[in-house]
């Protein structure tokens, strides 16, 4: 890859830049900061969209009373019951039980506090889910080079 | 490149690097007055690798590693360059943070392993629950800590709470407060010997591991899986795993093309060190291999976007990886021969 070929297509790192190794005119490798490549944006966008869709499914399940709010907050932090169990210091089988709304509603405050601390949310937040879909701040500004074929 | 002050008032130059671990190691050496570039650390520490681990999953996707396991590049480079590091992990977060503050006050800069999800300054879409991200802490400030994260092009501020959480949160690859700083550095290490060791080790890793998921054989395994994936998993699911693979090639701080460009940069530096034309030629070969990996990424993105369905198929994407495998096999076999002729 030459310096002129280092992708500068989308401001995908939200203002930050990433280092790429590329050959300069004398054929030496140098570090070139890149603001983002549309290919990466495609694959990352897919992963982000997938997580968001899954989270939205869970939110609706919570609203419908099929899952506990704990499940929503766990998924929001990209955790699975095993990891949440380690983080909160609560046995794995108990965490799995607490994903059921009827059992979650009966939990006493000390257990809820441990979950709240592990997930970095307040107690009130932990017991509810947002009314609307969580909006992620994703800013993608295409510039003139994005149309160029590579 | 920005200059910052450390706790005892010494200047520290922040370099923008492609990968966290190699750049942190390079910066720790640089702070002790030994100038070793990031690609050099990568080569000496035998960073280049390939491993396809279908049984290990991170965020529901199988791991495709283009580098050796986290921590090994740092350890190998330190050993081969004759540097002594203090390496510690902690059970008690409070103790870990207290010791960090003490070490900073003593005037050291400290490398830490942290969880990428909980670092407060990382943008929302780049947060993964991955506990092997390396950063350097420069000094304590009123608001928290001043951090040099080499994957960003300028130093960052991080709150003390955020840092504590990032260091100690359990998860895949639990960092357990992993912390390291230099005890002593050999001022004039035998770079040539270290390079030879690194290259020989890399050849072994790429060609000789008798399991079909590592090295060149691993690439072929992955390629065959990708070719079969739309029939086996269905188009949607196949796209998902393909996108996951491309993220491992490009997104995980690789400097482009799954570390292949960084290794080419190392070959170039080594060629100058030994004055060897053969190494310079191998560097150009590696650049070409990197270009092929990038071609794979482009093809994969087009499959996912469903552009030009006739030409951009899973068979083509898999074929490109097979091509990479053939070329890398030839590359490392050639390197094995060239290394034997080099003199330390």
Short mmCIF file of N, CA, C and O in Angstrom, two decimals, chain A residues 6 10 17-18 26 39 42 44 50 52 57-58 66 94-95 105-106 134:
data_model
loop_
_atom_site.label_atom_id
_atom_site.label_comp_id
_atom_site.label_asym_id
_atom_site.label_seq_id
_atom_site.Cartn_x
_atom_site.Cartn_y
_atom_site.Cartn_z
N UNK A 6 -3.66 5.15 1.15
CA UNK A 6 -4.22 4.99 2.49
C UNK A 6 -5.62 5.60 2.50
O UNK A 6 -5.81 6.74 2.13
N UNK A 10 -14.17 7.87 5.17
CA UNK A 10 -15.27 8.23 6.05
C UNK A 10 -14.68 8.68 7.37
O UNK A 10 -13.64 8.19 7.79
N UNK A 17 -7.98 9.37 14.55
CA UNK A 17 -7.39 8.77 13.37
C UNK A 17 -6.63 7.51 13.75
O UNK A 17 -6.20 7.35 14.88
N UNK A 18 -6.49 6.63 12.79
CA UNK A 18 -5.85 5.35 13.03
C UNK A 18 -4.56 5.28 12.23
O UNK A 18 -4.49 5.82 11.13
N UNK A 26 9.81 7.15 -1.69
CA UNK A 26 11.14 6.51 -1.78
C UNK A 26 11.07 5.01 -1.50
O UNK A 26 12.11 4.36 -1.40
N UNK A 39 -14.71 0.18 3.67
CA UNK A 39 -14.84 -1.27 3.85
C UNK A 39 -15.02 -1.61 5.33
O UNK A 39 -15.87 -2.42 5.71
N UNK A 42 -18.40 -0.77 6.56
CA UNK A 42 -19.42 -1.75 6.19
C UNK A 42 -19.46 -2.88 7.22
O UNK A 42 -20.51 -3.21 7.77
N UNK A 44 -18.01 -3.07 10.27
CA UNK A 44 -18.29 -2.63 11.64
C UNK A 44 -19.75 -2.22 11.77
O UNK A 44 -20.41 -2.55 12.75
N UNK A 50 -26.29 -5.18 14.21
CA UNK A 50 -26.76 -6.45 14.73
C UNK A 50 -26.94 -6.39 16.25
O UNK A 50 -27.96 -6.84 16.77
N UNK A 52 -27.46 -3.72 17.97
CA UNK A 52 -28.57 -2.82 18.26
C UNK A 52 -29.90 -3.53 18.07
O UNK A 52 -30.82 -3.39 18.88
N UNK A 57 -34.76 -6.13 20.40
CA UNK A 57 -35.60 -7.32 20.64
C UNK A 57 -35.76 -7.57 22.13
O UNK A 57 -36.86 -7.83 22.61
N UNK A 58 -34.61 -7.49 22.82
CA UNK A 58 -34.66 -7.74 24.27
C UNK A 58 -35.51 -6.70 24.96
O UNK A 58 -36.29 -7.01 25.86
N UNK A 66 -41.54 -10.71 29.25
CA UNK A 66 -40.96 -12.04 29.05
C UNK A 66 -39.56 -12.16 29.65
O UNK A 66 -39.10 -13.23 29.99
N UNK A 94 -27.67 -18.26 39.59
CA UNK A 94 -28.57 -17.24 40.13
C UNK A 94 -28.77 -16.12 39.10
O UNK A 94 -29.89 -15.65 38.91
N UNK A 95 -27.68 -15.73 38.44
CA UNK A 95 -27.82 -14.68 37.41
C UNK A 95 -28.81 -15.13 36.36
O UNK A 95 -29.70 -14.37 35.95
N UNK A 105 -38.18 -9.38 40.10
CA UNK A 105 -39.00 -8.42 40.85
C UNK A 105 -38.97 -8.64 42.35
O UNK A 105 -39.29 -7.75 43.12
N UNK A 106 -38.60 -9.86 42.75
CA UNK A 106 -38.60 -10.15 44.19
C UNK A 106 -37.23 -9.95 44.83
O UNK A 106 -37.07 -10.20 46.02
N UNK A 134 -32.80 2.52 21.92
CA UNK A 134 -31.56 3.23 22.25
C UNK A 134 -30.93 3.75 20.97
O UNK A 134 -30.67 3.02 20.03
#
